[in-house]
Short mmCIF file of C-alpha atoms in Angstrom, two decimals:
data_model
loop_
_atom_site.label_atom_id
_atom_site.label_comp_id
_atom_site.label_asym_id
_atom_site.label_seq_id
_atom_site.Cartn_x
_atom_site.Cartn_y
_atom_site.Cartn_z
CA LEU A 67 29.74 -26.23 4.54
CA ASP A 68 28.90 -24.15 1.51
CA ALA A 69 25.48 -23.81 -0.10
CA THR A 70 26.26 -26.43 -2.75
CA VAL A 71 26.91 -29.11 -0.16
CA LEU A 72 24.01 -28.07 2.04
CA GLN A 73 21.60 -28.36 -0.84
CA SER A 74 23.03 -31.66 -2.09
CA ASN A 75 21.14 -34.91 -1.62
CA ILE A 76 22.15 -36.79 1.52
CA ASN A 77 23.34 -39.74 -0.62
CA SER A 78 25.33 -37.61 -3.06
CA ALA A 79 29.11 -37.60 -3.43
CA PRO A 80 29.51 -34.07 -1.92
CA ALA A 81 27.57 -35.16 1.17
CA GLN A 82 29.65 -38.32 1.58
CA ALA A 83 32.87 -36.38 1.07
CA ALA A 84 31.82 -33.99 3.84
CA GLY A 85 31.17 -36.92 6.15
CA ILE A 86 27.42 -36.30 6.42
CA ARG A 87 25.31 -39.39 6.93
CA PRO A 88 21.51 -39.92 7.00
CA PRO A 89 20.18 -39.17 10.51
CA TYR A 90 17.98 -42.28 10.46
CA PRO A 91 17.32 -45.22 8.10
CA GLY A 92 15.13 -44.32 5.16
CA PHE A 93 15.76 -40.56 5.41
CA THR A 94 15.32 -38.65 2.14
CA GLY A 95 16.33 -35.06 1.72
CA ASN A 96 19.32 -32.79 1.40
CA VAL A 97 22.25 -32.20 3.74
CA ALA A 98 20.66 -29.13 5.30
CA GLN A 99 17.57 -31.15 6.18
CA ALA A 100 19.70 -33.91 7.68
CA LEU A 101 21.53 -31.45 9.96
CA ARG A 102 18.37 -30.00 11.45
CA LYS A 103 17.47 -30.78 15.05
CA TYR A 104 14.30 -32.49 13.86
CA PRO A 105 15.18 -33.75 10.38
CA GLN A 106 11.86 -35.59 10.01
CA TYR A 107 10.02 -32.27 9.60
CA GLN A 108 10.18 -31.15 6.01
CA ASN A 109 8.47 -27.78 6.25
CA ILE A 110 6.82 -25.22 8.51
CA SER A 111 3.15 -24.38 8.07
CA TRP A 112 2.59 -20.79 9.14
CA ARG A 113 -0.89 -20.49 10.59
CA GLY A 114 -3.17 -17.48 10.50
CA VAL A 115 -3.46 -16.94 14.26
CA PRO A 116 -3.96 -13.61 16.07
CA VAL A 117 -0.47 -13.15 17.47
CA GLY A 118 1.76 -10.10 17.56
CA GLU A 119 0.91 -6.52 18.35
CA SER A 120 0.55 -3.11 16.74
CA LYS A 121 1.29 0.39 18.01
CA TYR A 122 -0.22 3.44 16.37
CA HIS A 123 0.72 7.00 17.30
CA ALA A 124 -0.82 9.99 15.58
CA LEU A 125 -1.34 13.71 15.70
CA GLU A 126 -4.74 14.55 14.25
CA THR A 127 -5.98 18.04 13.50
CA VAL A 128 -9.44 18.89 12.20
CA LEU A 129 -10.85 22.23 11.12
CA GLU A 130 -14.59 22.12 10.61
CA ARG A 131 -17.07 24.69 9.37
CA ARG A 132 -20.65 23.93 10.25
CA PHE A 133 -23.27 24.68 7.67
CA SER A 134 -23.48 28.45 7.29
CA ARG A 135 -24.27 30.66 4.31
CA GLY A 136 -24.53 27.60 2.14
CA LEU A 137 -21.10 26.13 2.98
CA GLN A 138 -20.13 23.14 5.09
CA ALA A 139 -16.54 21.89 5.07
CA ARG A 140 -13.98 19.84 6.94
CA VAL A 141 -10.20 19.95 6.58
CA ALA A 142 -8.18 17.25 8.36
CA TYR A 143 -4.49 16.39 8.62
CA THR A 144 -3.00 13.30 10.26
CA PHE A 145 0.67 12.74 11.07
CA SER A 146 1.14 9.17 12.24
CA LYS A 147 3.33 6.10 12.60
CA LEU A 148 2.17 2.47 12.66
CA ASN A 149 4.52 -0.29 13.85
CA ASN A 150 3.77 -3.96 14.30
CA ASN A 151 5.30 -7.43 14.44
CA GLY A 152 2.44 -9.21 12.75
CA SER A 153 -0.49 -8.29 10.60
CA GLU A 154 -3.37 -6.14 11.74
CA ASN A 155 -5.92 -8.91 11.20
CA ALA A 156 -4.03 -12.13 12.01
CA GLN A 157 -0.47 -13.30 11.53
CA GLY A 158 -0.30 -14.87 8.09
CA SER A 159 -3.84 -14.21 6.97
CA ASP A 160 -2.83 -11.31 4.72
CA GLY A 161 0.48 -12.69 3.46
CA ALA A 162 2.61 -11.25 6.29
CA ASN A 163 4.39 -14.59 6.74
CA ALA A 164 5.89 -14.20 3.29
CA THR A 165 8.12 -11.46 4.73
CA VAL A 166 9.83 -13.72 7.30
CA GLN A 167 13.60 -13.62 6.73
CA ASN A 168 14.77 -15.26 9.96
CA PRO A 169 12.53 -18.13 11.15
CA ALA A 170 14.03 -17.71 14.64
CA ASN A 171 12.37 -14.28 14.72
CA PRO A 172 9.09 -14.61 12.80
CA LEU A 173 7.51 -11.67 14.65
CA GLU A 174 9.97 -9.03 13.49
CA TRP A 175 9.15 -5.57 14.85
CA GLY A 176 9.02 -2.75 12.32
CA LEU A 177 6.86 -0.52 10.19
CA SER A 178 3.50 -1.85 9.11
CA ALA A 179 2.67 -2.22 5.45
CA ASP A 180 -0.20 0.19 6.20
CA ASP A 181 2.00 2.95 7.63
CA VAL A 182 0.98 6.28 6.02
CA PRO A 183 2.70 9.15 7.86
CA HIS A 184 0.91 12.03 6.16
CA VAL A 185 -2.77 12.23 5.20
CA PHE A 186 -4.51 15.47 4.16
CA LEU A 187 -8.26 15.34 3.59
CA VAL A 188 -10.79 17.96 2.51
CA GLY A 189 -14.53 17.41 2.26
CA PHE A 190 -17.07 20.10 1.47
CA THR A 191 -20.53 20.88 0.21
CA TRP A 192 -21.41 24.31 -1.09
CA GLU A 193 -24.73 25.76 -2.12
CA VAL A 194 -23.63 28.24 -4.76
CA PRO A 195 -24.83 31.71 -3.72
CA GLY A 196 -27.13 33.73 -5.93
CA SER A 197 -30.59 32.38 -5.21
CA GLU A 198 -31.63 35.69 -3.75
CA SER A 199 -30.48 37.52 -6.89
CA TRP A 200 -33.27 36.04 -8.97
CA SER A 201 -36.71 36.52 -7.57
CA SER A 202 -38.60 34.59 -10.20
CA GLY A 203 -38.77 33.56 -13.79
CA VAL A 204 -36.41 31.65 -16.04
CA ALA A 205 -33.27 33.07 -14.44
CA LYS A 206 -34.22 31.74 -11.02
CA ALA A 207 -35.20 28.36 -12.43
CA LEU A 208 -31.91 27.90 -14.30
CA LEU A 209 -29.32 29.71 -12.19
CA ALA A 210 -30.39 29.30 -8.58
CA GLY A 211 -30.03 26.26 -6.36
CA TRP A 212 -26.79 24.74 -7.69
CA ASN A 213 -24.80 22.59 -5.27
CA VAL A 214 -21.14 21.57 -5.42
CA SER A 215 -19.56 18.95 -3.16
CA GLY A 216 -16.24 17.17 -3.23
CA VAL A 217 -13.71 14.99 -1.47
CA LEU A 218 -9.97 15.66 -1.88
CA ARG A 219 -7.42 13.21 -0.44
CA TYR A 220 -3.62 13.39 -0.44
CA GLU A 221 -1.43 10.81 1.29
CA THR A 222 2.15 9.53 1.24
CA GLY A 223 3.05 6.12 -0.13
CA ARG A 224 3.36 2.96 1.94
CA PRO A 225 6.73 1.40 2.89
CA LEU A 226 8.03 -1.33 0.59
CA ASN A 227 9.55 -4.73 1.23
CA ILE A 228 12.81 -5.11 -0.76
CA VAL A 229 13.92 -8.69 -1.37
CA MET A 230 16.53 -10.62 -3.35
CA ALA A 231 17.23 -14.15 -4.57
CA ASN A 232 16.85 -16.43 -1.55
CA ASP A 233 19.73 -18.87 -1.18
CA LEU A 234 18.65 -19.60 2.41
CA GLY A 235 15.25 -21.08 1.61
CA GLY A 236 16.56 -24.57 0.99
CA PHE A 237 17.43 -25.14 4.62
CA LEU A 238 16.10 -22.37 6.87
CA PHE A 239 12.39 -22.53 5.99
CA ASN A 240 12.48 -18.77 5.47
CA ASN A 241 10.29 -17.15 2.85
CA GLN A 242 12.57 -14.31 1.77
CA LYS A 243 16.07 -12.87 1.88
CA ARG A 244 16.80 -9.15 1.84
CA PRO A 245 19.83 -7.22 0.63
CA ASN A 246 21.84 -4.85 2.82
CA ARG A 247 20.62 -1.26 2.88
CA ALA A 248 23.31 1.21 1.85
CA GLY A 249 23.46 4.92 2.68
CA VAL A 250 22.10 6.09 -0.66
CA ASP A 251 18.74 7.62 -1.50
CA ALA A 252 16.78 4.66 -2.81
CA VAL A 253 13.91 6.34 -4.66
CA ILE A 254 14.98 8.29 -7.73
CA ALA A 255 11.55 8.66 -9.37
CA THR A 256 10.53 12.25 -10.07
CA GLY A 257 7.23 13.97 -10.76
CA ASP A 258 7.52 13.32 -14.50
CA PHE A 259 8.14 9.59 -14.00
CA ASP A 260 7.75 7.60 -17.21
CA PRO A 261 7.35 3.83 -16.60
CA ASN A 262 8.47 3.09 -20.15
CA THR A 263 11.94 4.56 -19.66
CA ASP A 264 12.51 5.23 -15.95
CA ARG A 265 13.30 3.10 -12.93
CA TYR A 266 11.82 3.87 -9.53
CA PHE A 267 14.87 2.75 -7.52
CA ASP A 268 18.60 3.37 -7.48
CA ARG A 269 20.05 -0.15 -7.36
CA ALA A 270 23.15 1.19 -5.55
CA ALA A 271 21.00 1.81 -2.47
CA TRP A 272 21.39 -1.90 -1.64
CA THR A 273 24.27 -4.38 -1.63
CA ASP A 274 24.54 -8.17 -1.54
CA PRO A 275 25.10 -9.46 2.03
CA GLY A 276 26.85 -12.53 0.63
CA PRO A 277 26.00 -16.23 0.43
CA LEU A 278 23.91 -17.63 3.29
CA GLN A 279 23.76 -14.26 5.10
CA PHE A 280 20.76 -12.25 6.22
CA GLY A 281 20.44 -8.76 4.75
CA SER A 282 20.09 -5.65 6.90
CA ALA A 283 17.18 -4.13 4.96
CA PRO A 284 14.13 -3.90 7.24
CA ARG A 285 10.92 -5.78 6.58
CA ARG A 286 9.29 -2.49 5.53
CA ASP A 287 11.56 0.47 4.80
CA GLY A 288 10.27 3.90 5.74
CA THR A 289 12.75 5.54 3.36
CA VAL A 290 11.57 3.37 0.46
CA ARG A 291 7.91 4.03 -0.20
CA GLY A 292 5.55 3.51 -3.09
CA PHE A 293 3.87 6.26 -5.05
CA PRO A 294 1.83 8.84 -3.12
CA ASN A 295 -1.92 8.82 -3.61
CA TYR A 296 -3.64 12.03 -4.74
CA SER A 297 -7.33 11.98 -5.60
CA GLU A 298 -10.09 14.52 -6.20
CA ASP A 299 -13.77 13.66 -6.70
CA LEU A 300 -16.44 16.27 -7.44
CA ASN A 301 -20.22 16.26 -7.59
CA ILE A 302 -22.46 19.02 -9.00
CA PHE A 303 -26.24 18.93 -8.87
CA LYS A 304 -29.32 21.12 -9.12
CA ALA A 305 -32.92 20.46 -8.18
CA PHE A 306 -35.79 22.00 -10.16
CA LEU A 307 -39.04 22.34 -8.22
CA LEU A 308 -41.96 21.54 -10.51
CA GLY A 309 -44.73 21.91 -7.99
CA ASP A 310 -45.57 20.82 -4.48
CA GLN A 311 -44.91 17.13 -5.08
CA LYS A 312 -42.67 17.09 -8.13
CA LYS A 313 -38.94 17.68 -8.40
CA LEU A 314 -36.37 17.16 -11.14
CA ARG A 315 -32.73 16.70 -10.16
CA THR A 316 -29.83 16.85 -12.61
CA GLU A 317 -26.39 15.73 -11.48
CA VAL A 318 -22.81 15.40 -12.71
CA SER A 319 -20.29 13.25 -10.81
CA VAL A 320 -16.60 13.40 -11.71
CA GLY A 321 -14.14 10.85 -10.37
CA ASN A 322 -10.41 11.59 -10.54
CA LEU A 323 -11.10 15.17 -11.52
CA PHE A 324 -7.57 15.98 -12.72
CA ASN A 325 -7.08 12.58 -14.38
CA ARG A 326 -4.11 11.72 -12.17
CA VAL A 327 -2.21 8.48 -12.73
CA LEU A 328 -1.42 6.36 -9.67
CA PHE A 329 1.09 3.63 -10.48
CA CYS A 330 1.20 0.35 -8.60
CA ASP A 331 4.27 -0.54 -6.58
CA PRO A 332 7.45 -1.15 -8.60
CA ASN A 333 9.25 -4.49 -8.83
CA THR A 334 10.96 -4.94 -5.45
CA ASN A 335 13.22 -7.94 -6.19
CA TRP A 336 16.75 -6.53 -6.15
CA SER A 337 18.15 -9.60 -7.91
CA GLN A 338 15.97 -9.24 -10.98
CA ALA A 339 16.79 -7.16 -14.04
CA ALA A 340 13.31 -5.64 -13.78
CA PHE A 341 14.02 -4.24 -10.30
CA GLY A 342 12.39 -0.81 -9.98
CA SER A 343 10.26 -1.17 -13.10
CA VAL A 344 6.57 -0.22 -13.03
CA ASN A 345 4.06 -2.08 -15.19
CA THR A 346 0.58 -1.35 -13.87
CA GLN A 347 -1.69 1.58 -13.12
CA CYS A 348 -3.52 1.24 -9.79
CA ASN A 349 -6.32 3.77 -10.19
CA GLN A 350 -9.00 4.54 -12.72
CA PRO A 351 -8.79 7.39 -15.25
CA ARG A 352 -11.17 10.30 -15.03
CA SER A 353 -14.80 9.24 -15.16
CA VAL A 354 -17.83 11.49 -15.69
CA GLN A 355 -21.35 10.34 -14.89
CA PHE A 356 -24.54 12.23 -15.72
CA ALA A 357 -27.81 11.55 -13.97
CA LEU A 358 -31.38 12.81 -14.20
CA ARG A 359 -33.91 12.00 -11.50
CA PHE A 360 -37.62 12.83 -11.35
CA ASP A 361 -39.44 12.64 -8.00
CA TYR A 362 -43.24 12.76 -7.91
#
């Protein structure tokens, strides 16, 4: 039977021509529903229960400098892989059930949506040297005692879920259909990506598996990832001592120091004309905050 007949009403001419009859008196539904083992059940309710498992493997390296000569810093790098066949919190509670292609295998093993293979992190605080250069007076008050601290984070993008028009949903209770993955580099975005003119994907990296067929693309594709995340935040402050009990602190906090743009994930529906387009920014532009605090 083709998709047209399967999705036809049980009392329609195509169903009668195919010799398909209602499974019991009073049945309402299409041919696909009538051919199910339990035709009285019209849908599957996926529950948010803690099923499935996750496996996380990582190599973590940390270089730390304890506070000395005004500087404290930590540099860390993590190389990891996170696989699962459910969500980390509970199957279905974070939308994981929407990625079920084959209802006979709802706990499909593969990369997690939170898989980030490379993370590089730097954190530091630095008391700018020079206090000893000014023994007293205006120079000491203005130039000594400055502090700089910052957090720098650089990580790869997360794997994406590529889907297409679902011609199986009318009779398999599945929530998505995926195309076949072809042997072509999927991501063609470059460093000067312009969302107004460019596409993130090469459409030729996938092909149509055909009517009523499952696609070979994995639930989350490690070769098809979203934009990497680079961020730098900086804080500069100085405290002025105004006596034994009084202190004035001036501070500047800069978020997204280099004003980087982090785009949200592109359109991942291979069947749509907008496939690979990017429409939203997912971080905030540079922000500068000034503060003045008086303790007494």
